Every structure is written in C-alpha cells, then in structure tokens.
Amino acid sequence: MQKGHKKGPFNEAASKNKQMLPGGTKMLSALQAGYFEPQFVRVFEGEAYSNPVQLRRRYRLVESKKNVGKAFLPSNGVKLPCGMGTYYGTIGGPYPFFSAQLRGKTAYAPPGKNLYTSPGKKGTGYGYPNLTIGKQYPHSSDVYESGKMNAKKAREDHLRLVKGGPFKLNLYPREYFDLNPYYDDKPLPPAKKPTPEKPVAHPFKPSSPAKKSGGMKAGTFDPYPSHSAEPYVVKYSKPITTNKEGRIFHPPPGSKSRPSTSIMALNVTRSLNVMNYKTTHLIY
C-alpha cells in the first residue's frame, strides 16, 4: 500500500535479496538426475521371491503320491522301420499287391526296319529326265487339227450310213409339211351382240363446299345436338367422408422433403469453425 503521497512498490521485499529459484528443467536420461526421486525406488518393496520351476516340481511330487500302483510301461518298445520297402515295425505282414518281384515277360521282338529310300536325285525337274518317283511319262505326238479331223470323219461315217435321198411326198403340195395348227374348216359362230351401254349418271356434287370445323358442329354432317337443361352437379363415385360437424375430411399431409447438407460439408463445418478459422491451414 502507498503511504501518504509517496510512490513506491507494493512489496519492497520482493525486490531485495535472493528470490525463489526453480532450478531449471530436467532432461530425461538414464542417470538418476533425469528422475524426480533422488534414488531408484522399486515398485514392490520387499516382495517374496518365487521360483516357478521349483513350484512345478513340488506339484508333480504331490500328485505322484496319489498313484495307487506303479507307472504304466509297455511290454515292448516301439519298433522303427529300418528302411523303405520293408515291413519291419508294422502290425501286419507284407501285401502281395505291393511285392517287388518281377513278372514274367515275353521275349522281346524287335520292330521291323524302316522304309529304305534312295537318295534324292539332283536336278530341279525342269529339263532333267527321270527325277520323279515313278517312271518317266512317254512322249506322244498330238496332231494340230485333231478336232477338225475327227468331226470330218464322223460326218463321213454318217453319210455312209444314210440310204437313198431325202424323203419326199407325191401328194398335193401344201405350204407346210404338216397341217397348219391355226387353220380351221368349221364355220365361225355368229357374232355376239354388243352389251348395251348404261347411261352415265351425273356425279355427286355437294350442295355447298365443305365446311371447316372451328370448335363447333359447322363442319359435320349432322346439326348441333340439342342441349338438355340440367343443373351442373358433380357426381362422386364414392361417398364423401365427413366428420361430426359435417365438414369434409382432409388427411394430414405427408412428410415433405427438405434440403440436406452433404457429408463433406458437415465435416468441413466441424473441422473449421469460428474458434479455429484463423489458425487452420488448408491442404490442397
């Protein structure tokens, strides 16, 4: 507190002599200076030492005293097979199906020899004789006009077989060898009377040109139908449901859709708010 009008510090003793020194921060290390305690303190001070191996042995000795007789020993030891293909150490004997004895075989008959061929003859085949598998084709002469000569010979053989001259009739000569298929000796039938011509009726002609429909009965064949005077009453197929007061029942409207925020926008809003929008670093 200030005394009178003199100005001074609130606590004069705080600025004199030595003040409280914290001693600085300590770094964690393997030395004792890196811990808060001056010496290493055990978690369990004075706990008993137990040997699990010794405890198991004592438990087996206690359990072995409960046996009535001696321990079971088999009559003979287990036999081990002495090698592959032997039946020593098995319960049953060998099986004849797995016997290694060889079966009797017939005498070996060597296959026949392969086909012997002579080595290939040298030459390309064009202008070199006797290069094919079979014999060489014999050369036969071909006459230049053999077709014309064969046709001439066939015509001579035909004339030689013909006897006498051409066939001729001694009857009255006619224009054709046979009768004319289109000639007829019968008289013609009387001519048919022509059908009487029907008088041509006058074509149909409407009294007036066609009328165009303009939303009424002007363009139709029939006149406008007569209108029956009847009051306009709405006809309902089903009875109207009313309440006790006589009003028409209107069902409550269903759930209406509303705009919803996407999951990405929600996560952005949660991570970026009014408290950290200045210190948030955007990641691109």
Short mmCIF file of C-alpha atoms in Angstrom, two decimals:
data_model
loop_
_atom_site.label_atom_id
_atom_site.label_comp_id
_atom_site.label_asym_id
_atom_site.label_seq_id
_atom_site.Cartn_x
_atom_site.Cartn_y
_atom_site.Cartn_z
CA MET A 1 0.00 0.00 0.00
CA GLN A 2 1.13 3.56 -0.59
CA LYS A 3 1.88 5.64 2.50
CA GLY A 4 0.80 9.20 2.11
CA HIS A 5 1.67 10.77 -1.19
CA LYS A 6 4.96 8.77 -1.55
CA LYS A 7 5.08 6.47 -4.57
CA GLY A 8 6.78 3.09 -4.14
CA PRO A 9 6.48 -0.63 -4.92
CA PHE A 10 3.71 -2.66 -3.43
CA ASN A 11 6.15 -5.24 -1.93
CA GLU A 12 9.61 -3.88 -1.29
CA ALA A 13 10.91 -7.25 0.00
CA ALA A 14 10.24 -8.87 -3.36
CA SER A 15 12.97 -6.78 -4.97
CA LYS A 16 15.66 -7.40 -2.34
CA ASN A 17 17.95 -10.32 -1.57
CA LYS A 18 17.67 -13.66 -3.40
CA GLN A 19 14.36 -14.82 -4.85
CA MET A 20 12.93 -18.36 -5.30
CA LEU A 21 14.92 -20.28 -7.95
CA PRO A 22 13.12 -23.25 -9.59
CA GLY A 23 16.38 -24.90 -10.61
CA GLY A 24 15.65 -25.18 -14.35
CA THR A 25 14.11 -28.02 -16.37
CA LYS A 26 15.47 -31.55 -16.22
CA MET A 27 16.03 -33.70 -19.31
CA LEU A 28 15.02 -37.35 -19.24
CA SER A 29 18.14 -39.53 -19.26
CA ALA A 30 19.44 -42.83 -17.94
CA LEU A 31 21.06 -41.06 -14.97
CA GLN A 32 19.35 -40.51 -11.67
CA ALA A 33 19.28 -36.74 -12.33
CA GLY A 34 16.65 -37.27 -15.01
CA TYR A 35 14.08 -38.55 -12.47
CA PHE A 36 12.20 -36.74 -9.73
CA GLU A 37 13.40 -39.06 -6.94
CA PRO A 38 16.99 -38.85 -5.66
CA GLN A 39 17.33 -42.65 -5.80
CA PHE A 40 15.68 -45.52 -7.68
CA VAL A 41 12.55 -46.76 -5.91
CA ARG A 42 11.19 -50.25 -6.54
CA VAL A 43 7.56 -50.77 -7.42
CA PHE A 44 7.14 -53.67 -4.98
CA GLU A 45 9.37 -53.14 -2.00
CA GLY A 46 10.10 -56.33 -0.07
CA GLU A 47 8.05 -58.74 -2.18
CA ALA A 48 8.73 -62.52 -1.86
CA TYR A 49 10.82 -64.39 -4.45
CA SER A 50 9.17 -67.38 -6.10
CA ASN A 51 10.71 -69.92 -8.50
CA PRO A 52 8.06 -71.27 -10.92
CA VAL A 53 10.21 -74.30 -11.92
CA GLN A 54 10.58 -75.37 -8.32
CA LEU A 55 6.85 -74.94 -7.74
CA ARG A 56 6.01 -77.19 -10.70
CA ARG A 57 8.36 -79.90 -9.41
CA ARG A 58 6.76 -79.81 -5.98
CA TYR A 59 3.30 -80.06 -7.54
CA ARG A 60 4.31 -83.14 -9.54
CA LEU A 61 5.73 -84.82 -6.42
CA VAL A 62 2.49 -84.23 -4.56
CA GLU A 63 0.41 -85.57 -7.44
CA SER A 64 2.66 -88.67 -7.84
CA LYS A 65 1.94 -89.74 -4.24
CA LYS A 66 -1.72 -90.18 -5.21
CA ASN A 67 -0.88 -93.03 -7.65
CA VAL A 68 -2.04 -96.46 -6.42
CA GLY A 69 0.41 -98.66 -8.37
CA LYS A 70 3.48 -98.22 -10.48
CA ALA A 71 3.62 -96.25 -13.67
CA PHE A 72 2.39 -97.99 -16.83
CA LEU A 73 5.16 -99.38 -19.00
CA PRO A 74 4.52 -101.06 -22.38
CA SER A 75 5.60 -104.67 -22.84
CA ASN A 76 7.97 -103.92 -25.70
CA GLY A 77 9.37 -100.78 -27.20
CA VAL A 78 8.15 -99.30 -30.40
CA LYS A 79 9.76 -100.80 -33.48
CA LEU A 80 11.04 -98.41 -36.07
CA PRO A 81 11.20 -99.28 -39.80
CA CYS A 82 14.74 -99.88 -40.97
CA GLY A 83 14.26 -98.59 -44.50
CA MET A 84 11.91 -98.06 -47.45
CA GLY A 85 10.23 -101.19 -48.83
CA THR A 86 10.47 -103.19 -45.58
CA TYR A 87 7.62 -104.20 -43.28
CA TYR A 88 9.64 -104.27 -40.08
CA GLY A 89 7.80 -102.39 -37.33
CA THR A 90 4.34 -102.80 -38.86
CA ILE A 91 1.41 -104.68 -37.36
CA GLY A 92 0.68 -106.82 -40.45
CA GLY A 93 2.94 -108.58 -42.89
CA PRO A 94 3.70 -107.71 -46.50
CA TYR A 95 0.98 -107.40 -49.12
CA PRO A 96 1.33 -109.40 -52.34
CA PHE A 97 0.00 -106.50 -54.39
CA PHE A 98 2.97 -104.38 -53.38
CA SER A 99 5.55 -107.07 -53.97
CA ALA A 100 8.74 -106.03 -55.75
CA GLN A 101 9.03 -109.38 -57.56
CA LEU A 102 9.18 -109.00 -61.32
CA ARG A 103 6.52 -110.55 -63.51
CA GLY A 104 7.24 -112.96 -66.31
CA LYS A 105 7.75 -111.23 -69.63
CA THR A 106 7.60 -112.48 -73.20
CA ALA A 107 10.61 -112.50 -75.44
CA TYR A 108 11.46 -109.17 -76.95
CA ALA A 109 10.53 -108.93 -80.60
CA PRO A 110 12.38 -106.10 -82.31
CA PRO A 111 10.25 -103.97 -84.60
CA GLY A 112 10.67 -104.08 -88.35
CA LYS A 113 13.09 -101.92 -90.22
CA ASN A 114 12.12 -98.59 -91.56
CA LEU A 115 11.42 -97.87 -95.21
CA TYR A 116 14.59 -97.56 -97.23
CA THR A 117 14.61 -94.92 -99.90
CA SER A 118 17.18 -93.94 -102.44
CA PRO A 119 18.79 -90.54 -102.03
CA GLY A 120 17.19 -87.62 -103.79
CA LYS A 121 18.16 -87.13 -107.38
CA LYS A 122 19.88 -83.92 -108.28
CA GLY A 123 18.18 -81.51 -110.58
CA THR A 124 15.30 -79.04 -110.50
CA GLY A 125 12.88 -81.12 -112.56
CA TYR A 126 12.71 -78.69 -115.47
CA GLY A 127 14.71 -80.18 -118.35
CA TYR A 128 16.08 -83.10 -116.27
CA PRO A 129 14.60 -86.56 -117.02
CA ASN A 130 13.98 -89.42 -114.57
CA LEU A 131 13.60 -87.26 -111.45
CA THR A 132 10.09 -88.39 -110.37
CA ILE A 133 9.12 -91.30 -108.11
CA GLY A 134 7.55 -93.29 -110.95
CA LYS A 135 8.62 -93.88 -114.48
CA GLN A 136 9.00 -91.11 -116.97
CA TYR A 137 5.88 -90.33 -118.99
CA PRO A 138 6.22 -91.43 -122.61
CA HIS A 139 6.05 -88.80 -125.31
CA SER A 140 3.00 -88.97 -127.58
CA SER A 141 2.56 -86.85 -130.70
CA ASP A 142 -0.51 -84.61 -130.96
CA VAL A 143 -1.92 -83.55 -134.34
CA TYR A 144 -2.54 -79.84 -134.64
CA GLU A 145 -6.13 -80.06 -136.13
CA SER A 146 -7.23 -83.29 -134.48
CA GLY A 147 -10.69 -81.93 -133.57
CA LYS A 148 -11.46 -80.81 -137.11
CA MET A 149 -10.31 -84.14 -138.49
CA ASN A 150 -12.43 -86.12 -136.02
CA ALA A 151 -15.52 -84.09 -136.93
CA LYS A 152 -14.94 -84.68 -140.64
CA LYS A 153 -14.58 -88.41 -140.07
CA ALA A 154 -17.80 -88.55 -138.03
CA ARG A 155 -19.69 -86.72 -140.82
CA GLU A 156 -18.39 -89.15 -143.47
CA ASP A 157 -19.49 -92.13 -141.35
CA HIS A 158 -22.96 -90.62 -141.07
CA LEU A 159 -23.29 -90.10 -144.84
CA ARG A 160 -22.13 -93.62 -145.41
CA LEU A 161 -24.94 -95.00 -143.26
CA VAL A 162 -27.65 -92.91 -144.97
CA LYS A 163 -29.63 -94.91 -147.58
CA GLY A 164 -31.29 -93.10 -150.54
CA GLY A 165 -32.11 -89.43 -150.91
CA PRO A 166 -34.31 -87.16 -148.77
CA PHE A 167 -37.96 -88.13 -148.09
CA LYS A 168 -40.47 -86.52 -150.46
CA LEU A 169 -44.31 -86.83 -150.66
CA ASN A 170 -46.11 -87.40 -154.02
CA LEU A 171 -49.39 -85.84 -152.75
CA TYR A 172 -50.82 -82.38 -153.41
CA PRO A 173 -48.23 -79.92 -152.42
CA ARG A 174 -49.06 -77.73 -149.45
CA GLU A 175 -47.44 -74.77 -147.91
CA TYR A 176 -46.43 -76.67 -144.75
CA PHE A 177 -45.16 -80.19 -144.25
CA ASP A 178 -47.85 -80.70 -141.61
CA LEU A 179 -51.27 -79.15 -141.25
CA ASN A 180 -51.46 -75.59 -140.08
CA PRO A 181 -52.43 -75.78 -136.41
CA TYR A 182 -54.16 -72.43 -136.70
CA TYR A 183 -56.34 -73.35 -139.71
CA ASP A 184 -59.95 -74.46 -139.03
CA ASP A 185 -62.54 -75.60 -141.67
CA LYS A 186 -65.55 -75.12 -139.35
CA PRO A 187 -67.71 -72.03 -139.86
CA LEU A 188 -67.35 -69.22 -137.46
CA PRO A 189 -70.04 -68.74 -134.79
CA PRO A 190 -72.40 -65.78 -135.10
CA ALA A 191 -71.08 -62.52 -133.83
CA LYS A 192 -72.00 -61.59 -130.29
CA LYS A 193 -74.25 -58.63 -129.74
CA PRO A 194 -72.56 -55.79 -128.04
CA THR A 195 -73.66 -55.12 -124.48
CA PRO A 196 -75.93 -52.11 -124.15
CA GLU A 197 -74.19 -49.16 -122.68
CA LYS A 198 -75.57 -47.95 -119.39
CA PRO A 199 -76.36 -44.28 -119.18
CA VAL A 200 -73.78 -42.46 -117.18
CA ALA A 201 -75.32 -40.96 -114.07
CA HIS A 202 -74.40 -37.48 -113.05
CA PRO A 203 -71.63 -37.39 -110.48
CA PHE A 204 -72.40 -36.50 -106.91
CA LYS A 205 -71.97 -32.86 -106.27
CA PRO A 206 -72.44 -31.42 -102.79
CA SER A 207 -74.84 -28.54 -102.41
CA SER A 208 -72.23 -26.32 -100.81
CA PRO A 209 -68.45 -26.50 -100.32
CA ALA A 210 -67.08 -28.35 -97.34
CA LYS A 211 -67.14 -26.51 -94.08
CA LYS A 212 -64.14 -26.31 -91.81
CA SER A 213 -64.61 -27.21 -88.15
CA GLY A 214 -63.86 -24.32 -85.86
CA GLY A 215 -64.60 -25.77 -82.45
CA MET A 216 -68.29 -26.38 -83.18
CA LYS A 217 -70.58 -28.53 -85.35
CA ALA A 218 -70.24 -26.38 -88.51
CA GLY A 219 -68.08 -28.89 -90.36
CA THR A 220 -70.11 -32.05 -89.55
CA PHE A 221 -72.93 -33.74 -91.44
CA ASP A 222 -75.39 -33.63 -88.54
CA PRO A 223 -76.57 -30.41 -86.88
CA TYR A 224 -75.57 -29.45 -83.39
CA PRO A 225 -77.30 -31.81 -80.90
CA SER A 226 -79.98 -30.41 -78.69
CA HIS A 227 -78.83 -29.37 -75.22
CA SER A 228 -80.73 -30.69 -72.25
CA ALA A 229 -81.15 -28.21 -69.45
CA GLU A 230 -79.85 -29.92 -66.33
CA PRO A 231 -78.15 -28.37 -63.31
CA TYR A 232 -74.43 -28.83 -63.05
CA VAL A 233 -73.86 -31.29 -60.21
CA VAL A 234 -70.55 -33.04 -59.52
CA LYS A 235 -71.13 -36.77 -59.32
CA TYR A 236 -68.85 -38.64 -56.99
CA SER A 237 -68.30 -42.33 -57.44
CA LYS A 238 -67.66 -42.83 -53.72
CA PRO A 239 -69.44 -41.30 -50.72
CA ILE A 240 -67.74 -38.26 -49.24
CA THR A 241 -66.28 -38.81 -45.75
CA THR A 242 -67.35 -36.12 -43.29
CA ASN A 243 -66.81 -35.58 -39.59
CA LYS A 244 -69.34 -34.94 -36.88
CA GLU A 245 -69.57 -31.30 -37.78
CA GLY A 246 -70.34 -32.11 -41.41
CA ARG A 247 -67.03 -30.95 -42.86
CA ILE A 248 -65.12 -32.90 -45.48
CA PHE A 249 -62.27 -34.93 -44.04
CA HIS A 250 -58.84 -33.93 -45.38
CA PRO A 251 -55.97 -36.30 -44.43
CA PRO A 252 -52.87 -34.69 -42.91
CA PRO A 253 -50.11 -34.03 -45.43
CA GLY A 254 -47.17 -36.45 -45.59
CA SER A 255 -43.57 -35.76 -44.92
CA LYS A 256 -42.11 -33.08 -47.13
CA SER A 257 -38.60 -33.15 -48.49
CA ARG A 258 -36.16 -30.53 -47.36
CA PRO A 259 -32.63 -29.65 -48.42
CA SER A 260 -29.97 -31.65 -46.59
CA THR A 261 -26.31 -30.86 -46.10
CA SER A 262 -23.79 -33.24 -47.64
CA ILE A 263 -21.36 -35.29 -45.53
CA MET A 264 -18.37 -33.40 -46.93
CA ALA A 265 -19.91 -30.03 -45.97
CA LEU A 266 -20.62 -31.29 -42.44
CA ASN A 267 -17.01 -32.46 -42.00
CA VAL A 268 -15.74 -29.08 -43.24
CA THR A 269 -18.03 -27.26 -40.81
CA ARG A 270 -16.89 -29.43 -37.89
CA SER A 271 -13.19 -29.06 -38.63
CA LEU A 272 -13.42 -25.35 -39.49
CA ASN A 273 -15.42 -23.24 -37.05
CA VAL A 274 -15.39 -19.74 -35.55
CA MET A 275 -12.79 -20.73 -32.96
CA ASN A 276 -10.05 -22.03 -35.28
CA TYR A 277 -10.72 -20.50 -38.71
CA LYS A 278 -7.71 -18.13 -38.28
CA THR A 279 -5.20 -20.84 -37.36
CA THR A 280 -6.41 -23.62 -39.67
CA HIS A 281 -4.05 -24.47 -42.55
CA LEU A 282 -5.80 -25.50 -45.75
CA ILE A 283 -4.38 -28.59 -47.51
CA TYR A 284 -4.54 -28.65 -51.29
#
